[in-house]
PDB file of N, CA and C in Angstrom:
ATOM      1  N   MET R   1       0.783  -1.028  -0.260  1.00  0.00           N
ATOM      2  CA  MET R   1       0.066   0.321   0.336  1.00  0.00           C
ATOM      3  C   MET R   1       0.597   1.534  -0.113  1.00  0.00           C
ATOM      4  N   THR R   2       0.100   2.440   0.072  1.00  0.00           N
ATOM      5  CA  THR R   2       1.072   3.723  -0.431  1.00  0.00           C
ATOM      6  C   THR R   2       1.193   4.635   0.870  1.00  0.00           C
ATOM      7  N   GLY R   3       0.319   4.054   1.733  1.00  0.00           N
ATOM      8  CA  GLY R   3       0.378   4.512   3.601  1.00  0.00           C
ATOM      9  C   GLY R   3      -0.839   5.449   3.378  1.00  0.00           C
ATOM     10  N   LEU R   4      -1.335   6.221   2.184  1.00  0.00           N
ATOM     11  CA  LEU R   4      -2.218   7.059   1.820  1.00  0.00           C
ATOM     12  C   LEU R   4      -3.449   6.977   3.134  1.00  0.00           C
ATOM     13  N   PRO R   5      -3.849   6.003   3.643  1.00  0.00           N
ATOM     14  CA  PRO R   5      -5.079   5.834   5.018  1.00  0.00           C
ATOM     15  C   PRO R   5      -4.588   6.300   5.623  1.00  0.00           C
ATOM     16  N   GLU R   6      -3.366   6.125   6.231  1.00  0.00           N
ATOM     17  CA  GLU R   6      -2.638   6.468   7.491  1.00  0.00           C
ATOM     18  C   GLU R   6      -2.714   8.050   7.613  1.00  0.00           C
ATOM     19  N   ALA R   7      -1.960   8.416   6.600  1.00  0.00           N
ATOM     20  CA  ALA R   7      -1.889   9.772   6.375  1.00  0.00           C
ATOM     21  C   ALA R   7      -2.929  10.795   6.134  1.00  0.00           C
ATOM     22  N   LEU R   8      -4.489  10.023   5.974  1.00  0.00           N
ATOM     23  CA  LEU R   8      -5.626  11.200   5.972  1.00  0.00           C
ATOM     24  C   LEU R   8      -6.087  10.698   7.606  1.00  0.00           C
ATOM     25  N   VAL R   9      -5.894   9.938   8.052  1.00  0.00           N
ATOM     26  CA  VAL R   9      -6.505   9.388   9.267  1.00  0.00           C
ATOM     27  C   VAL R   9      -5.594  10.620   9.883  1.00  0.00           C
ATOM     28  N   ALA R  10      -4.518  10.572   9.870  1.00  0.00           N
ATOM     29  CA  ALA R  10      -3.511  11.455  10.655  1.00  0.00           C
ATOM     30  C   ALA R  10      -4.218  12.771  10.733  1.00  0.00           C
ATOM     31  N   LEU R  11      -4.228  13.380   9.572  1.00  0.00           N
ATOM     32  CA  LEU R  11      -4.890  14.392   9.107  1.00  0.00           C
ATOM     33  C   LEU R  11      -5.995  15.041   9.423  1.00  0.00           C
ATOM     34  N   HIS R  12      -6.911  13.951   9.741  1.00  0.00           N
ATOM     35  CA  HIS R  12      -7.917  14.231  10.021  1.00  0.00           C
ATOM     36  C   HIS R  12      -8.290  14.326  11.748  1.00  0.00           C
ATOM     37  N   LEU R  13      -7.380  13.872  11.863  1.00  0.00           N
ATOM     38  CA  LEU R  13      -7.104  13.611  13.685  1.00  0.00           C
ATOM     39  C   LEU R  13      -6.577  15.380  14.325  1.00  0.00           C
ATOM     40  N   LEU R  14      -5.626  15.681  13.291  1.00  0.00           N
ATOM     41  CA  LEU R  14      -5.122  16.616  13.655  1.00  0.00           C
ATOM     42  C   LEU R  14      -5.604  18.024  13.667  1.00  0.00           C
ATOM     43  N   GLY R  15      -7.040  17.928  12.327  1.00  0.00           N
ATOM     44  CA  GLY R  15      -7.808  18.750  12.057  1.00  0.00           C
ATOM     45  C   GLY R  15      -8.995  18.672  13.280  1.00  0.00           C
ATOM     46  N   ALA R  16      -9.073  17.518  13.381  1.00  0.00           N
ATOM     47  CA  ALA R  16     -10.461  17.589  15.147  1.00  0.00           C
ATOM     48  C   ALA R  16     -10.055  18.139  16.210  1.00  0.00           C
ATOM     49  N   ALA R  17      -8.692  17.671  16.676  1.00  0.00           N
ATOM     50  CA  ALA R  17      -8.028  18.823  17.685  1.00  0.00           C
ATOM     51  C   ALA R  17      -8.124  19.773  17.636  1.00  0.00           C
ATOM     52  N   LEU R  18      -7.680  20.889  16.391  1.00  0.00           N
ATOM     53  CA  LEU R  18      -7.900  22.287  16.227  1.00  0.00           C
ATOM     54  C   LEU R  18      -8.873  22.749  16.297  1.00  0.00           C
ATOM     55  N   VAL R  19      -9.787  21.806  15.805  1.00  0.00           N
ATOM     56  CA  VAL R  19     -11.031  22.202  16.261  1.00  0.00           C
ATOM     57  C   VAL R  19     -11.731  22.726  17.271  1.00  0.00           C
ATOM     58  N   TRP R  20     -11.781  21.196  18.363  1.00  0.00           N
ATOM     59  CA  TRP R  20     -11.944  21.390  19.575  1.00  0.00           C
ATOM     60  C   TRP R  20     -11.072  22.856  20.372  1.00  0.00           C
ATOM     61  N   VAL R  21      -9.909  22.535  19.904  1.00  0.00           N
ATOM     62  CA  VAL R  21      -8.970  23.992  20.633  1.00  0.00           C
ATOM     63  C   VAL R  21      -9.465  24.935  20.003  1.00  0.00           C
ATOM     64  N   GLY R  22      -9.696  25.232  18.748  1.00  0.00           N
ATOM     65  CA  GLY R  22     -10.581  26.605  18.710  1.00  0.00           C
ATOM     66  C   GLY R  22     -11.877  26.994  19.255  1.00  0.00           C
ATOM     67  N   ALA R  23     -12.889  25.512  19.191  1.00  0.00           N
ATOM     68  CA  ALA R  23     -13.638  25.960  20.053  1.00  0.00           C
ATOM     69  C   ALA R  23     -13.795  26.228  21.460  1.00  0.00           C
ATOM     70  N   LEU R  24     -12.730  25.429  22.279  1.00  0.00           N
ATOM     71  CA  LEU R  24     -12.862  26.328  23.748  1.00  0.00           C
ATOM     72  C   LEU R  24     -12.031  27.522  23.726  1.00  0.00           C
ATOM     73  N   ARG R  25     -11.296  28.023  22.713  1.00  0.00           N
ATOM     74  CA  ARG R  25     -10.720  29.552  22.777  1.00  0.00           C
ATOM     75  C   ARG R  25     -12.041  30.383  22.540  1.00  0.00           C
ATOM     76  N   VAL R  26     -12.598  30.179  22.112  1.00  0.00           N
ATOM     77  CA  VAL R  26     -13.788  31.122  21.803  1.00  0.00           C
ATOM     78  C   VAL R  26     -14.941  30.941  22.959  1.00  0.00           C
ATOM     79  N   LEU R  27     -15.225  29.750  23.456  1.00  0.00           N
ATOM     80  CA  LEU R  27     -15.223  29.591  24.375  1.00  0.00           C
ATOM     81  C   LEU R  27     -15.259  30.593  26.055  1.00  0.00           C
ATOM     82  N   LEU R  28     -14.033  30.235  25.853  1.00  0.00           N
ATOM     83  CA  LEU R  28     -13.194  30.742  27.024  1.00  0.00           C
ATOM     84  C   LEU R  28     -12.944  32.464  26.739  1.00  0.00           C
ATOM     85  N   ASP R  29     -13.001  33.124  25.624  1.00  0.00           N
ATOM     86  CA  ASP R  29     -13.010  34.367  25.157  1.00  0.00           C
ATOM     87  C   ASP R  29     -14.367  34.928  25.511  1.00  0.00           C
ATOM     88  N   VAL R  30     -15.695  34.177  25.292  1.00  0.00           N
ATOM     89  CA  VAL R  30     -16.791  34.962  24.888  1.00  0.00           C
ATOM     90  C   VAL R  30     -17.178  34.914  26.412  1.00  0.00           C
ATOM     91  N   ASN R  31     -16.804  34.058  27.518  1.00  0.00           N
ATOM     92  CA  ASN R  31     -17.169  34.071  29.115  1.00  0.00           C
ATOM     93  C   ASN R  31     -15.528  33.687  29.432  1.00  0.00           C
ATOM     94  N   PRO R  32     -15.114  34.332  30.266  1.00  0.00           N
ATOM     95  CA  PRO R  32     -13.678  33.973  30.936  1.00  0.00           C
ATOM     96  C   PRO R  32     -13.836  33.929  32.306  1.00  0.00           C
ATOM     97  N   ARG R  33     -14.894  33.887  32.718  1.00  0.00           N
ATOM     98  CA  ARG R  33     -15.301  33.694  34.419  1.00  0.00           C
ATOM     99  C   ARG R  33     -16.009  31.984  33.879  1.00  0.00           C
ATOM    100  N   LEU R  34     -16.260  30.955  33.322  1.00  0.00           N
ATOM    101  CA  LEU R  34     -16.766  29.991  32.625  1.00  0.00           C
ATOM    102  C   LEU R  34     -15.780  28.756  33.655  1.00  0.00           C
ATOM    103  N   PHE R  35     -13.913  28.708  33.453  1.00  0.00           N
ATOM    104  CA  PHE R  35     -13.095  27.885  33.976  1.00  0.00           C
ATOM    105  C   PHE R  35     -12.856  28.523  34.846  1.00  0.00           C
ATOM    106  N   ALA R  36     -12.800  29.827  35.611  1.00  0.00           N
ATOM    107  CA  ALA R  36     -12.246  30.702  36.374  1.00  0.00           C
ATOM    108  C   ALA R  36     -12.355  29.736  37.743  1.00  0.00           C
ATOM    109  N   VAL R  37     -11.372  29.892  38.901  1.00  0.00           N
ATOM    110  CA  VAL R  37     -11.399  29.740  40.115  1.00  0.00           C
ATOM    111  C   VAL R  37     -11.578  30.122  41.071  1.00  0.00           C
ATOM    112  N   ASP R  38     -12.651  29.512  42.007  1.00  0.00           N
ATOM    113  CA  ASP R  38     -13.172  30.436  42.810  1.00  0.00           C
ATOM    114  C   ASP R  38     -12.589  30.528  44.222  1.00  0.00           C
ATOM    115  N   GLN R  39     -11.582  31.720  44.447  1.00  0.00           N
ATOM    116  CA  GLN R  39     -10.887  31.686  45.839  1.00  0.00           C
ATOM    117  C   GLN R  39     -11.378  31.727  47.090  1.00  0.00           C
ATOM    118  N   THR R  40     -12.675  32.097  46.886  1.00  0.00           N
ATOM    119  CA  THR R  40     -13.278  32.569  48.320  1.00  0.00           C
ATOM    120  C   THR R  40     -13.447  31.072  48.830  1.00  0.00           C
ATOM    121  N   VAL R  41     -14.211  29.994  48.181  1.00  0.00           N
ATOM    122  CA  VAL R  41     -14.400  28.774  48.740  1.00  0.00           C
ATOM    123  C   VAL R  41     -13.029  28.084  49.367  1.00  0.00           C
ATOM    124  N   THR R  42     -11.747  28.325  48.764  1.00  0.00           N
ATOM    125  CA  THR R  42     -10.787  27.654  49.266  1.00  0.00           C
ATOM    126  C   THR R  42      -9.838  28.662  50.453  1.00  0.00           C
ATOM    127  N   SER R  43     -10.096  29.751  50.417  1.00  0.00           N
ATOM    128  CA  SER R  43     -10.054  30.641  51.903  1.00  0.00           C
ATOM    129  C   SER R  43     -10.823  30.405  52.836  1.00  0.00           C
ATOM    130  N   GLU R  44     -11.929  30.037  52.698  1.00  0.00           N
ATOM    131  CA  GLU R  44     -13.193  29.992  53.763  1.00  0.00           C
ATOM    132  C   GLU R  44     -12.945  28.263  54.435  1.00  0.00           C
ATOM    133  N   VAL R  45     -11.970  27.752  53.960  1.00  0.00           N
ATOM    134  CA  VAL R  45     -12.159  26.305  54.723  1.00  0.00           C
ATOM    135  C   VAL R  45     -11.804  26.238  56.576  1.00  0.00           C
ATOM    136  N   THR R  46     -12.596  25.221  57.089  1.00  0.00           N
ATOM    137  CA  THR R  46     -12.645  25.302  58.315  1.00  0.00           C
ATOM    138  C   THR R  46     -11.994  23.987  58.956  1.00  0.00           C
ATOM    139  N   GLU R  47     -11.283  24.750  59.694  1.00  0.00           N
ATOM    140  CA  GLU R  47     -10.452  23.382  60.427  1.00  0.00           C
ATOM    141  C   GLU R  47     -11.238  22.079  61.006  1.00  0.00           C
ATOM    142  N   TYR R  48     -11.027  20.937  60.598  1.00  0.00           N
ATOM    143  CA  TYR R  48     -11.294  19.557  61.098  1.00  0.00           C
ATOM    144  C   TYR R  48     -11.042  19.240  62.800  1.00  0.00           C
ATOM    145  N   ARG R  49     -12.512  19.149  63.131  1.00  0.00           N
ATOM    146  CA  ARG R  49     -12.676  19.339  64.678  1.00  0.00           C
ATOM    147  C   ARG R  49     -13.375  17.948  64.892  1.00  0.00           C
ATOM    148  N   PRO R  50     -12.617  16.766  65.221  1.00  0.00           N
ATOM    149  CA  PRO R  50     -13.446  15.792  65.597  1.00  0.00           C
ATOM    150  C   PRO R  50     -14.392  15.304  66.635  1.00  0.00           C
ATOM    151  N   GLU R  51     -13.948  16.085  68.009  1.00  0.00           N
ATOM    152  CA  GLU R  51     -14.780  16.593  69.002  1.00  0.00           C
ATOM    153  C   GLU R  51     -16.165  16.537  68.433  1.00  0.00           C
ATOM    154  N   THR R  52     -16.263  17.224  67.377  1.00  0.00           N
ATOM    155  CA  THR R  52     -17.752  17.392  66.868  1.00  0.00           C
ATOM    156  C   THR R  52     -18.800  16.461  66.314  1.00  0.00           C
ATOM    157  N   ILE R  53     -18.150  15.594  66.125  1.00  0.00           N
ATOM    158  CA  ILE R  53     -18.671  14.321  65.391  1.00  0.00           C
ATOM    159  C   ILE R  53     -19.827  13.373  66.419  1.00  0.00           C
ATOM    160  N   SER R  54     -20.277  12.831  66.157  1.00  0.00           N
ATOM    161  CA  SER R  54     -20.963  12.456  66.820  1.00  0.00           C
ATOM    162  C   SER R  54     -20.892  10.844  66.853  1.00  0.00           C
ATOM    163  N   ALA R  55     -20.972  10.186  68.018  1.00  0.00           N
ATOM    164  CA  ALA R  55     -20.908   8.568  67.934  1.00  0.00           C
ATOM    165  C   ALA R  55     -22.049   8.266  67.381  1.00  0.00           C
ATOM    166  N   PRO R  56     -21.877   7.157  66.330  1.00  0.00           N
ATOM    167  CA  PRO R  56     -23.087   6.035  66.039  1.00  0.00           C
ATOM    168  C   PRO R  56     -23.674   5.241  66.887  1.00  0.00           C
ATOM    169  N   VAL R  57     -25.373   5.489  66.660  1.00  0.00           N
ATOM    170  CA  VAL R  57     -26.397   5.040  67.811  1.00  0.00           C
ATOM    171  C   VAL R  57     -26.371   3.525  67.949  1.00  0.00           C
ATOM    172  N   GLU R  58     -26.556   3.021  69.139  1.00  0.00           N
ATOM    173  CA  GLU R  58     -26.557   1.869  68.590  1.00  0.00           C
ATOM    174  C   GLU R  58     -28.069   1.040  68.925  1.00  0.00           C
TER     175      GLU R  58
END
């Protein structure tokens, strides 16, 4: 064989990956807060207090 089908599959996969990258870039440009990390959740972490956990009722 000539190797043409393998080359077409590789070209197709490359094109599909570039389309996904382009679509995600457009999505992030339209709404940049969509994938933003919320810093308020990580700053309000309470400490672990085992005495507040009740024992199982028998």
